[in-house]
CSV table of N, CA, C and O in Angstrom, one decimal:
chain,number,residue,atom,x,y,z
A,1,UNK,N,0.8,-1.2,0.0
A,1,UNK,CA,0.0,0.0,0.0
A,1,UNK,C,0.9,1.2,0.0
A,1,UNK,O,1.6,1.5,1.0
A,2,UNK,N,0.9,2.0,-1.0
A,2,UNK,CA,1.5,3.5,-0.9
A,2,UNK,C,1.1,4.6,-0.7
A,2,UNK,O,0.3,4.7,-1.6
A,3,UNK,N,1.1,5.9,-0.1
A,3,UNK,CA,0.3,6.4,1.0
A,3,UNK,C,1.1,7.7,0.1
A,3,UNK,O,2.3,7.7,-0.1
A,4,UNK,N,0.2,8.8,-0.5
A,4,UNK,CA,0.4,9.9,-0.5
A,4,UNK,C,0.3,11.0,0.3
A,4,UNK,O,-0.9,11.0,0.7
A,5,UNK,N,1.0,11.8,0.7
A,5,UNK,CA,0.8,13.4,1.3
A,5,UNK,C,1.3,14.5,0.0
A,5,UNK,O,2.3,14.5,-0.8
A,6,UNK,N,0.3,15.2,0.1
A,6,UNK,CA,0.7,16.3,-1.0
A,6,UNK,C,0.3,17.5,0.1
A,6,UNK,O,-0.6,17.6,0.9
A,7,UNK,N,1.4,18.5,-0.2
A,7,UNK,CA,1.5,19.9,0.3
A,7,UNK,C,1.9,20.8,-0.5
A,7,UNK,O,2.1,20.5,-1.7
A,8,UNK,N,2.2,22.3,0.0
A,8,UNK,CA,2.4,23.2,-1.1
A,8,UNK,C,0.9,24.2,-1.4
A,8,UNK,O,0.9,25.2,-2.1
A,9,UNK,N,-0.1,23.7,-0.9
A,9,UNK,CA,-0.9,24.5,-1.5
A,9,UNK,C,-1.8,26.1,-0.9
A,9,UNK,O,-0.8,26.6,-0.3
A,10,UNK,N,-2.4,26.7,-0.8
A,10,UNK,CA,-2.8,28.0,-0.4
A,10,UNK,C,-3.2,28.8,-1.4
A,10,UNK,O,-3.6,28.6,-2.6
A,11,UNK,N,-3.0,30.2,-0.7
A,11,UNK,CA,-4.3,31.2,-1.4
A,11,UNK,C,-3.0,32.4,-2.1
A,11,UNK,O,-2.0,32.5,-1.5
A,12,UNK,N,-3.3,33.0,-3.2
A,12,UNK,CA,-2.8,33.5,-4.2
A,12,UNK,C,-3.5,34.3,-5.3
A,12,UNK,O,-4.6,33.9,-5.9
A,13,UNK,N,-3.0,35.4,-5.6
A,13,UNK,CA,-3.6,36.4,-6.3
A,13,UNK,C,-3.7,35.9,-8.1
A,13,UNK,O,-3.0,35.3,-8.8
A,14,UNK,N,-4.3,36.3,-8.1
A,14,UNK,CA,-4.4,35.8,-10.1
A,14,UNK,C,-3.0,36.4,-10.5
A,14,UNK,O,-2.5,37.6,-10.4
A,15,UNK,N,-2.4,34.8,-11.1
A,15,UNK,CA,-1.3,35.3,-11.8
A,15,UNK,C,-0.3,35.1,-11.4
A,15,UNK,O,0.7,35.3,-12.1
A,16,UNK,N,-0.2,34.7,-10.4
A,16,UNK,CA,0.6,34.1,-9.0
A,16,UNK,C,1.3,32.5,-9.4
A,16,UNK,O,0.6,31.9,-10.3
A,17,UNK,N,2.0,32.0,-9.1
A,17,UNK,CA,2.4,30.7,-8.9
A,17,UNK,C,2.6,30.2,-7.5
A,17,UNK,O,2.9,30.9,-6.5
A,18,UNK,N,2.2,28.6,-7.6
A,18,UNK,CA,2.6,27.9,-6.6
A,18,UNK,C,3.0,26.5,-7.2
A,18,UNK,O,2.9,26.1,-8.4
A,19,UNK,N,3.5,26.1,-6.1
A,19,UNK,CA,4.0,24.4,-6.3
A,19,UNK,C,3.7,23.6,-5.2
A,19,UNK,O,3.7,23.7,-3.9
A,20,UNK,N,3.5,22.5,-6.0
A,20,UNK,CA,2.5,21.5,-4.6
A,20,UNK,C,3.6,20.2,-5.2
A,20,UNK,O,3.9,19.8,-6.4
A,21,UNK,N,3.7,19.7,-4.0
A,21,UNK,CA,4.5,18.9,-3.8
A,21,UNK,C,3.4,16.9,-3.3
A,21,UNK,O,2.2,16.8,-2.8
A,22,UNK,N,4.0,16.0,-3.7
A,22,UNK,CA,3.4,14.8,-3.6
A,22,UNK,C,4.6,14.0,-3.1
A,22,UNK,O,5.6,13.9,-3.8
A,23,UNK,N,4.5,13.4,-1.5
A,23,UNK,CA,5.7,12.6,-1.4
A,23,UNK,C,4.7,11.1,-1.2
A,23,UNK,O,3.6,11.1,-0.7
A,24,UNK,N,5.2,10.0,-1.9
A,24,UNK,CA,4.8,8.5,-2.3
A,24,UNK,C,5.7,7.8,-0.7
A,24,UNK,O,6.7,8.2,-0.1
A,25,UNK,N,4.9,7.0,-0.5
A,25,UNK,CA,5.9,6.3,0.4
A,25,UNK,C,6.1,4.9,0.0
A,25,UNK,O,6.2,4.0,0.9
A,26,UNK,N,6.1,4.4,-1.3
A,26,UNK,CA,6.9,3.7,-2.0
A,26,UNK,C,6.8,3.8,-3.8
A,26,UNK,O,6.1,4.6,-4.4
A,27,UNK,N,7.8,2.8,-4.7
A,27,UNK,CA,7.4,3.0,-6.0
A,27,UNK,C,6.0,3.2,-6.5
A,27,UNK,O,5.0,2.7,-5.9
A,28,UNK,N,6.0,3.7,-7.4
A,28,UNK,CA,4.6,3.7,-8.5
A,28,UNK,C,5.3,4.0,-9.4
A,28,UNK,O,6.4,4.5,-9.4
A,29,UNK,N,4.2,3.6,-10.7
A,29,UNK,CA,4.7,4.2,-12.0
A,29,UNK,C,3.8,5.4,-12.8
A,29,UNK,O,4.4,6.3,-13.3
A,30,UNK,N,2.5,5.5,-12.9
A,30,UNK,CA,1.9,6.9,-13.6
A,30,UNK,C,1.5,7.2,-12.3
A,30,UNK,O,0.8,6.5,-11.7
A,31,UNK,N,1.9,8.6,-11.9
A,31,UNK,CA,1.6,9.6,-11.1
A,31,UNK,C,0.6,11.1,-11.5
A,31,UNK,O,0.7,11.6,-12.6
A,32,UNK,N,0.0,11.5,-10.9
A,32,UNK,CA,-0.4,12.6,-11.3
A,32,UNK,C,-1.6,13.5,-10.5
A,32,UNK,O,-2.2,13.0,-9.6
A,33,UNK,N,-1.9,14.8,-11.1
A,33,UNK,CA,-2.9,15.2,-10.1
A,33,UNK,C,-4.0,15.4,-11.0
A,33,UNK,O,-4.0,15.3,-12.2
A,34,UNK,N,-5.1,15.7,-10.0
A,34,UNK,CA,-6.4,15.8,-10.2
A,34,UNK,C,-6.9,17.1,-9.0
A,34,UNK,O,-6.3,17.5,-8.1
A,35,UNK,N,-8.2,17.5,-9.5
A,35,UNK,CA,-8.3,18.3,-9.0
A,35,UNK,C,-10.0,18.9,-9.2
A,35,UNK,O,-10.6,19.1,-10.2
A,36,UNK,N,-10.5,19.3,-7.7
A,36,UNK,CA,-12.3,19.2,-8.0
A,36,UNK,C,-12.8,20.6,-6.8
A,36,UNK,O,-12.3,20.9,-5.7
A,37,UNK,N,-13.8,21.1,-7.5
A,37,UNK,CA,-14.4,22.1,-7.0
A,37,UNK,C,-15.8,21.2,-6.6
A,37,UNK,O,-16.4,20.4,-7.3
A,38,UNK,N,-16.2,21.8,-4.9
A,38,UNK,CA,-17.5,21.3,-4.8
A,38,UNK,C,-18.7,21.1,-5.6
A,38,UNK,O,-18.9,21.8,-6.6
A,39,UNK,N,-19.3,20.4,-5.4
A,39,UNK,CA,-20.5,20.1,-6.7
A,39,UNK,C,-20.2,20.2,-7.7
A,39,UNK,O,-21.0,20.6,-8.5
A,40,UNK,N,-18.9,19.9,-8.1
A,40,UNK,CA,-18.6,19.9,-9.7
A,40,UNK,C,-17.8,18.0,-9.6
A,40,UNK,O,-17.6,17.2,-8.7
A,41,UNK,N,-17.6,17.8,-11.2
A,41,UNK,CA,-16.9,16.5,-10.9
A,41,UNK,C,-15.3,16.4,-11.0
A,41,UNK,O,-14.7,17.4,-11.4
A,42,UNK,N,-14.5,15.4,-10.6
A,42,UNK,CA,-13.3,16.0,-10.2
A,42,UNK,C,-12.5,15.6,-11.8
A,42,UNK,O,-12.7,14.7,-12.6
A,43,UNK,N,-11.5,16.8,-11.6
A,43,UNK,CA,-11.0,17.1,-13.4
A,43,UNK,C,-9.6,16.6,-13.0
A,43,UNK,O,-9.0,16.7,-11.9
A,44,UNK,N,-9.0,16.0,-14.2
A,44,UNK,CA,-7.7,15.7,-14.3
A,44,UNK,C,-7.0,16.8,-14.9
A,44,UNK,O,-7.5,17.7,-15.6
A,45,UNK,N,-5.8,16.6,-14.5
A,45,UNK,CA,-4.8,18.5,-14.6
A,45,UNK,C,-3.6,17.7,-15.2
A,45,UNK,O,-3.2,18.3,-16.2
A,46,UNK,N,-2.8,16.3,-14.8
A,46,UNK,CA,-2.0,16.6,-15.3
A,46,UNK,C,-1.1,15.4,-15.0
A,46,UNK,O,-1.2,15.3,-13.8
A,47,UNK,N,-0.3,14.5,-15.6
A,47,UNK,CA,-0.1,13.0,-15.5
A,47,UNK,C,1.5,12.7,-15.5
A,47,UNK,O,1.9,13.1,-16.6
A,48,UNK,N,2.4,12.3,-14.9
A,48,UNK,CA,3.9,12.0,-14.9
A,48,UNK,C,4.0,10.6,-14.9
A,48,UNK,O,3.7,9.8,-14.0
A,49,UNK,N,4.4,10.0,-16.3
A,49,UNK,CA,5.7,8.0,-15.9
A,49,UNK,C,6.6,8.4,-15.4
A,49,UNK,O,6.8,9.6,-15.3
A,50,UNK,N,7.2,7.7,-14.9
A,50,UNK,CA,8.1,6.9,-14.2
A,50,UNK,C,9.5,7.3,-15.0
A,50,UNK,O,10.5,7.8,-14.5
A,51,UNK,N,9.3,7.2,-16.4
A,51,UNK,CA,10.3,7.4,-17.4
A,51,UNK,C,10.3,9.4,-17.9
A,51,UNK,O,10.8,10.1,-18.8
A,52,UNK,N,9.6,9.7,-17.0
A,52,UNK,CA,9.5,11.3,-17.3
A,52,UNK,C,8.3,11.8,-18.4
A,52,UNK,O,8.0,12.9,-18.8
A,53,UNK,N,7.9,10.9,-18.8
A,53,UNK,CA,6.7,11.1,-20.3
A,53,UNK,C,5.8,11.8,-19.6
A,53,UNK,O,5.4,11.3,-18.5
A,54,UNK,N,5.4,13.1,-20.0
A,54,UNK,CA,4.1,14.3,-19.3
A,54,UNK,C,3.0,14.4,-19.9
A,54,UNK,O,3.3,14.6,-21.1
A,55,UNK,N,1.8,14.2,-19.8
A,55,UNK,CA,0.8,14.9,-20.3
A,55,UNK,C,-0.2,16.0,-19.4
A,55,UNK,O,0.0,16.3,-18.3
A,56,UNK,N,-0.7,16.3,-19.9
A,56,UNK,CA,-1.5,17.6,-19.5
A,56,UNK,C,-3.1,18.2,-19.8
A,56,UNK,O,-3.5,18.2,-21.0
A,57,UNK,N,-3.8,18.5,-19.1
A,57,UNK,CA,-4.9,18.9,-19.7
A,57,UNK,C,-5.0,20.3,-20.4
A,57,UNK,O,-4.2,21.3,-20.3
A,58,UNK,N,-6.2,20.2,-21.1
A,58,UNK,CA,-6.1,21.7,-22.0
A,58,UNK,C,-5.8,22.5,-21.3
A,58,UNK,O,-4.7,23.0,-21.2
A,59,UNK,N,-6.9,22.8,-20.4
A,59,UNK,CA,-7.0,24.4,-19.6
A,59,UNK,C,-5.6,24.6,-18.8
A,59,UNK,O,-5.6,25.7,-18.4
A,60,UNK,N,-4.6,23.8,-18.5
A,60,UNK,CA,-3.7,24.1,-17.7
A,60,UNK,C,-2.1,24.1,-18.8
A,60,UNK,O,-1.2,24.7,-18.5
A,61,UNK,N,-2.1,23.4,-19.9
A,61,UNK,CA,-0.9,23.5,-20.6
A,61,UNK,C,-0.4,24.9,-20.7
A,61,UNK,O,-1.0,26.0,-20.6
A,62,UNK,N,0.6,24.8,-20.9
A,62,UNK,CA,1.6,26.0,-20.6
A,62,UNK,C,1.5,26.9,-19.9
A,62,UNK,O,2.1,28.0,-20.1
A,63,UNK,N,0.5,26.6,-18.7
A,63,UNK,CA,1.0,27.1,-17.2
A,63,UNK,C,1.5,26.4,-16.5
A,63,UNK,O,2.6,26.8,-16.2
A,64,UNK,N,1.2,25.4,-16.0
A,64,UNK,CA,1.7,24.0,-15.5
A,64,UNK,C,2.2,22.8,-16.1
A,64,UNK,O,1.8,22.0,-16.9
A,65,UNK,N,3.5,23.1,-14.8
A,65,UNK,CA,4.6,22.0,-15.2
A,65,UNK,C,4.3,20.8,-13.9
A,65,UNK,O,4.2,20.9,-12.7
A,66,UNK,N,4.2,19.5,-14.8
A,66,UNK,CA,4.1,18.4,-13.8
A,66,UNK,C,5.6,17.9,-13.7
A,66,UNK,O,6.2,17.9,-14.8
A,67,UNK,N,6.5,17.5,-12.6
A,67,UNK,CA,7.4,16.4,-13.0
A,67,UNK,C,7.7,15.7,-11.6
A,67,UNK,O,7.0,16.0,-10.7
A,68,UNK,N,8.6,14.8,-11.4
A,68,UNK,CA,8.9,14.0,-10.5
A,68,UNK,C,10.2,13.8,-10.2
A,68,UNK,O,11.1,14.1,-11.0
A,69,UNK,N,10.4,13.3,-8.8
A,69,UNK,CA,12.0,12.9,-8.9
A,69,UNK,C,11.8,11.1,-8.1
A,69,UNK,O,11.5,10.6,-7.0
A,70,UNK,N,12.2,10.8,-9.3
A,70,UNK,CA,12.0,9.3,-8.5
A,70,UNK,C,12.9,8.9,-7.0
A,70,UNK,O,12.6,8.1,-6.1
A,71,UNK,N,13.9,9.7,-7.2
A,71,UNK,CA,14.8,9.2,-6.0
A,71,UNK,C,14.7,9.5,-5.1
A,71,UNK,O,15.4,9.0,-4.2
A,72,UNK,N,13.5,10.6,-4.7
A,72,UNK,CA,12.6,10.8,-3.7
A,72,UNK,C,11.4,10.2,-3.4
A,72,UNK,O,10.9,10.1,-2.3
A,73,UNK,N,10.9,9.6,-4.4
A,73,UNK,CA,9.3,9.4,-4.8
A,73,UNK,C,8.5,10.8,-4.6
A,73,UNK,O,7.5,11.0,-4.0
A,74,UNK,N,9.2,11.4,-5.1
A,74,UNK,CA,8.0,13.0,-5.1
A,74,UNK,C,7.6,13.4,-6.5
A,74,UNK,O,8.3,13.5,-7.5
A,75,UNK,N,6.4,13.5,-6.4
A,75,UNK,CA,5.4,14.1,-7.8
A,75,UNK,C,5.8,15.7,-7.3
A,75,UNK,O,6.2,15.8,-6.2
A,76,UNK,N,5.6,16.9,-8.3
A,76,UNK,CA,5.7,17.9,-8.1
A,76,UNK,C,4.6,18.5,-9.0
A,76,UNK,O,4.5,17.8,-9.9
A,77,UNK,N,3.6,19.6,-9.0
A,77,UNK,CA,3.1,20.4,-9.9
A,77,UNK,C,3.5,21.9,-9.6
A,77,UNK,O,3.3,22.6,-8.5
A,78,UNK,N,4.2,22.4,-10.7
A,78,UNK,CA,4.2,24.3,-11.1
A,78,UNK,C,3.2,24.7,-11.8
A,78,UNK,O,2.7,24.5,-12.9
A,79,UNK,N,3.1,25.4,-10.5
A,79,UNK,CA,1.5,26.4,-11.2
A,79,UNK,C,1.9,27.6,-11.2
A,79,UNK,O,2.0,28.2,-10.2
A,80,UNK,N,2.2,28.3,-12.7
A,80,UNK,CA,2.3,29.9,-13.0
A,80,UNK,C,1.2,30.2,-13.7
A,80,UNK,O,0.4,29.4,-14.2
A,81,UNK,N,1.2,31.6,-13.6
A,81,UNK,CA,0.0,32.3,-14.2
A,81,UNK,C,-1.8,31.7,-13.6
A,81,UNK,O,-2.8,31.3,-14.2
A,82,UNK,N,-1.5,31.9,-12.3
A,82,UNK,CA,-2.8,31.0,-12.1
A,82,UNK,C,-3.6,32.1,-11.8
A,82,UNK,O,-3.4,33.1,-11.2
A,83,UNK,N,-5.0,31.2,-12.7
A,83,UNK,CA,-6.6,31.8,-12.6
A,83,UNK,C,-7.4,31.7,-11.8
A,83,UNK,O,-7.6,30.5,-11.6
A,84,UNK,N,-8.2,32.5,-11.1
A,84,UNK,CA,-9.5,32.1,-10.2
A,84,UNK,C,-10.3,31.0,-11.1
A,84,UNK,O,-11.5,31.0,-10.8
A,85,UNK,N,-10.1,30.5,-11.8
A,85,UNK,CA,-10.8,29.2,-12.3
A,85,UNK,C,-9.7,27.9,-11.9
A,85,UNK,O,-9.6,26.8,-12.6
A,86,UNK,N,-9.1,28.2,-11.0
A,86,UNK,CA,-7.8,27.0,-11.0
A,86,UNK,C,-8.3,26.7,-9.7
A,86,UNK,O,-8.5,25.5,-9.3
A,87,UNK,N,-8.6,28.0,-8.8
A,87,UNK,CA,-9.8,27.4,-7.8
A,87,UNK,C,-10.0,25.9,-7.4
A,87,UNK,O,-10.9,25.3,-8.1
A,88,UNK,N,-9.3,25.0,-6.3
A,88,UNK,CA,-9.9,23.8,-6.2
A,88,UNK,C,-9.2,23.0,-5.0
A,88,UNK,O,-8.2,23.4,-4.4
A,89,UNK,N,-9.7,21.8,-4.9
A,89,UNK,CA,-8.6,21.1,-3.8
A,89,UNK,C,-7.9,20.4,-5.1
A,89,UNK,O,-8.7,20.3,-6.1
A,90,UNK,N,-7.0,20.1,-5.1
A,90,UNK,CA,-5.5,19.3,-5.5
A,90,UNK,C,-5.3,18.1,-5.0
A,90,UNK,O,-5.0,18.0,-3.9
A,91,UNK,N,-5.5,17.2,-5.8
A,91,UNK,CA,-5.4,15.5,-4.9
A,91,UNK,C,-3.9,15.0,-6.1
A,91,UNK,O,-3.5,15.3,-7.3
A,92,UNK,N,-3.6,14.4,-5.6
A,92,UNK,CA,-2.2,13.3,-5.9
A,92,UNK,C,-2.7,12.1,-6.0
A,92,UNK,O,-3.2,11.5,-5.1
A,93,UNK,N,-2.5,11.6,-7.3
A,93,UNK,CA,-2.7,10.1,-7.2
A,93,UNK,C,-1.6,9.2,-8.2
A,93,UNK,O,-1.0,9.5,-9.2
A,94,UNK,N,-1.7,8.3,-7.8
A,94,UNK,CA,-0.3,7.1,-8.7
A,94,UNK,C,-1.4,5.7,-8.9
A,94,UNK,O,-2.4,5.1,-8.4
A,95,UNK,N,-0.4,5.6,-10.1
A,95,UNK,CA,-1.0,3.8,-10.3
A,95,UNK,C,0.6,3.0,-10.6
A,95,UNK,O,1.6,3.4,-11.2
A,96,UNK,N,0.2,1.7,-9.9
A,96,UNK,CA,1.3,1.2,-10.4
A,96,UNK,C,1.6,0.2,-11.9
A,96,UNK,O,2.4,-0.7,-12.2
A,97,UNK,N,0.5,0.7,-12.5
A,97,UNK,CA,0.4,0.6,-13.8
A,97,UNK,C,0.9,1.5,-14.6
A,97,UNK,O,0.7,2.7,-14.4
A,98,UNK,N,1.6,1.1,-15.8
A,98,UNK,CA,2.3,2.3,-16.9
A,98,UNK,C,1.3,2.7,-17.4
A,98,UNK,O,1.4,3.9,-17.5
A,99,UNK,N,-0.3,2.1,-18.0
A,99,UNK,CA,-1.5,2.2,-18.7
A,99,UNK,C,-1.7,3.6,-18.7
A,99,UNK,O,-1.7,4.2,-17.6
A,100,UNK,N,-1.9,4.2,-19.7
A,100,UNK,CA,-3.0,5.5,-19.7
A,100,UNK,C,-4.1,5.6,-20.5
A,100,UNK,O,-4.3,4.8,-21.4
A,101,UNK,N,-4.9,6.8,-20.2
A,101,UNK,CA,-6.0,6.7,-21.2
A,101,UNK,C,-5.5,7.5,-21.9
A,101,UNK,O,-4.4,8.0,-21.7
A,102,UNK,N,-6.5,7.7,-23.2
A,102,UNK,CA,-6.7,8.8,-24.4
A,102,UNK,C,-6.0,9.8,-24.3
A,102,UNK,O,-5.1,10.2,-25.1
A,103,UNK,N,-6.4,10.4,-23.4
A,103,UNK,CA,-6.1,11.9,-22.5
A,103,UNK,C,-4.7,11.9,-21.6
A,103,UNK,O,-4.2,12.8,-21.0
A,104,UNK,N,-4.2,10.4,-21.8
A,104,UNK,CA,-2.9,11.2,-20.7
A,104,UNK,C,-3.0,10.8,-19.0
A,104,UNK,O,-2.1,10.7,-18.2
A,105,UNK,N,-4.6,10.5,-19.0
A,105,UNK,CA,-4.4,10.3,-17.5
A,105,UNK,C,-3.7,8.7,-17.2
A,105,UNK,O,-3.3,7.9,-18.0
A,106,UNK,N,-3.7,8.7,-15.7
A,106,UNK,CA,-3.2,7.3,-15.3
A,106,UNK,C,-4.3,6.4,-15.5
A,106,UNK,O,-5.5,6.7,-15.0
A,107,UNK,N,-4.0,5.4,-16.1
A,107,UNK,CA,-5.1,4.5,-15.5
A,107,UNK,C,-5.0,3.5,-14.4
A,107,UNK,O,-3.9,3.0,-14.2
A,108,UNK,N,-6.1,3.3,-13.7
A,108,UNK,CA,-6.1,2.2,-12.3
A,108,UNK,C,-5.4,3.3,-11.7
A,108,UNK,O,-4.2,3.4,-11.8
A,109,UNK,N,-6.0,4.0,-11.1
A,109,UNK,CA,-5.1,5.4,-9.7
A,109,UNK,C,-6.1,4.3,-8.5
A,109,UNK,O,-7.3,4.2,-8.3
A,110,UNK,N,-4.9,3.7,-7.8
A,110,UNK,CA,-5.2,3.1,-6.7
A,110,UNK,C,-5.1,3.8,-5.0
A,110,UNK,O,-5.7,3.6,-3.9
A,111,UNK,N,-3.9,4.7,-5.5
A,111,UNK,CA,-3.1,5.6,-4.6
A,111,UNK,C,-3.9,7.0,-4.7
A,111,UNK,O,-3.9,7.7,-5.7
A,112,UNK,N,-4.6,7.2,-3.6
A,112,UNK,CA,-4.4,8.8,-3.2
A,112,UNK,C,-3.9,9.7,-1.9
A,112,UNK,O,-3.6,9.4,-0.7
A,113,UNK,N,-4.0,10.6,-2.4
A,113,UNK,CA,-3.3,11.6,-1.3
A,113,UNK,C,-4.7,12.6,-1.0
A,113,UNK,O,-5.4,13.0,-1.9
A,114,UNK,N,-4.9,13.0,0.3
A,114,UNK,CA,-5.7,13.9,1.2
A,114,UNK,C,-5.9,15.1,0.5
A,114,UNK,O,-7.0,15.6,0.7
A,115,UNK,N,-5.0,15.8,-0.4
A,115,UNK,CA,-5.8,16.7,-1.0
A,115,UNK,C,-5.6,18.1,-0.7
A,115,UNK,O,-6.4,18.4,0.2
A,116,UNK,N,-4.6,19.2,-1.3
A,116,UNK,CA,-4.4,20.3,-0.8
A,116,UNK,C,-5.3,21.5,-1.5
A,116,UNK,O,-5.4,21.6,-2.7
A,117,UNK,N,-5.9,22.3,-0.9
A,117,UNK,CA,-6.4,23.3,-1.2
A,117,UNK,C,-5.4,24.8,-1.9
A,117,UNK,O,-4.5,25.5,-1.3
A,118,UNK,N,-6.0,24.9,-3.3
A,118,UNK,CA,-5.2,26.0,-4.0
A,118,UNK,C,-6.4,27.2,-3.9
A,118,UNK,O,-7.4,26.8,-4.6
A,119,UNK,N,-6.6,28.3,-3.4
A,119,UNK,CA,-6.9,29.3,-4.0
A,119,UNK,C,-6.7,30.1,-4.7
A,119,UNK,O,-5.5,30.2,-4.7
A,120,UNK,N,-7.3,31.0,-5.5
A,120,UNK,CA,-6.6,32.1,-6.5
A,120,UNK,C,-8.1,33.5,-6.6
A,120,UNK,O,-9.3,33.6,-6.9
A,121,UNK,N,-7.0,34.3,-6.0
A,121,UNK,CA,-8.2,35.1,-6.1
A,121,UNK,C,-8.1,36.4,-7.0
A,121,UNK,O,-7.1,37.0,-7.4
A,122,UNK,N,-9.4,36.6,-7.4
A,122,UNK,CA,-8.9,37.8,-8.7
A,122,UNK,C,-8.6,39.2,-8.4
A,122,UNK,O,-8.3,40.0,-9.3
């Protein structure tokens, strides 16, 4: 069983960056975050292998940078230029599956992490 904590996150003016950190407390191979505003459904942001291969969703490409350092087991997301639509909690999750979908995400996310809150205010 591997047990995420993700930290890094808080309140920030439009336009602002942060970085939210994901420490693993053992291997996985697709990593990545997700991310959900109440009564909405929760949206995928942004997907890291094992071998460094990145994907991303629309609304966040080339503001955010996903990457990892295996020899820590830490996931990382950079968030520049962030919008009060970026608004949300931040969850961490890994599979220990290489599998992805269509889109980039991980498939089988067995692993999650508690979930940091990003605000952005305009």
């Amino acid at each position: 069983q591997v047990q995420l904590v993700e930290s890094g996150g808080g309140s920030v003016q439009a336009g602002g960056s942060l970085r939210l950190s994901c420490a693993a407390s053992g291997l996985t191979s697709c990593m990545g975050w997700l991310r959900q505003v109440p009564g909405k459904e929760r949206e995928w942001v942004a997907a890291c292998l094992s071998d460094g291969i990145t994907s991303y969703a629309d609304s966040v490409k080339g503001r955010f940078t996903i990457s990892r350092d295996n020899a820590k087991n830490t996931l990382y997301l950079q968030m520049n230029s962030l919008k009060p639509e970026d608004t949300a909690m931040y969850y961490c999750a890994a599979s220990s599956s290489r599998a992805v979908y269509s889109d980039g995400s991980c498939y089988g996310m067995a692993y999650w992490g508690q979930g940091t809150q990003v605000t952005v205010s305009s």
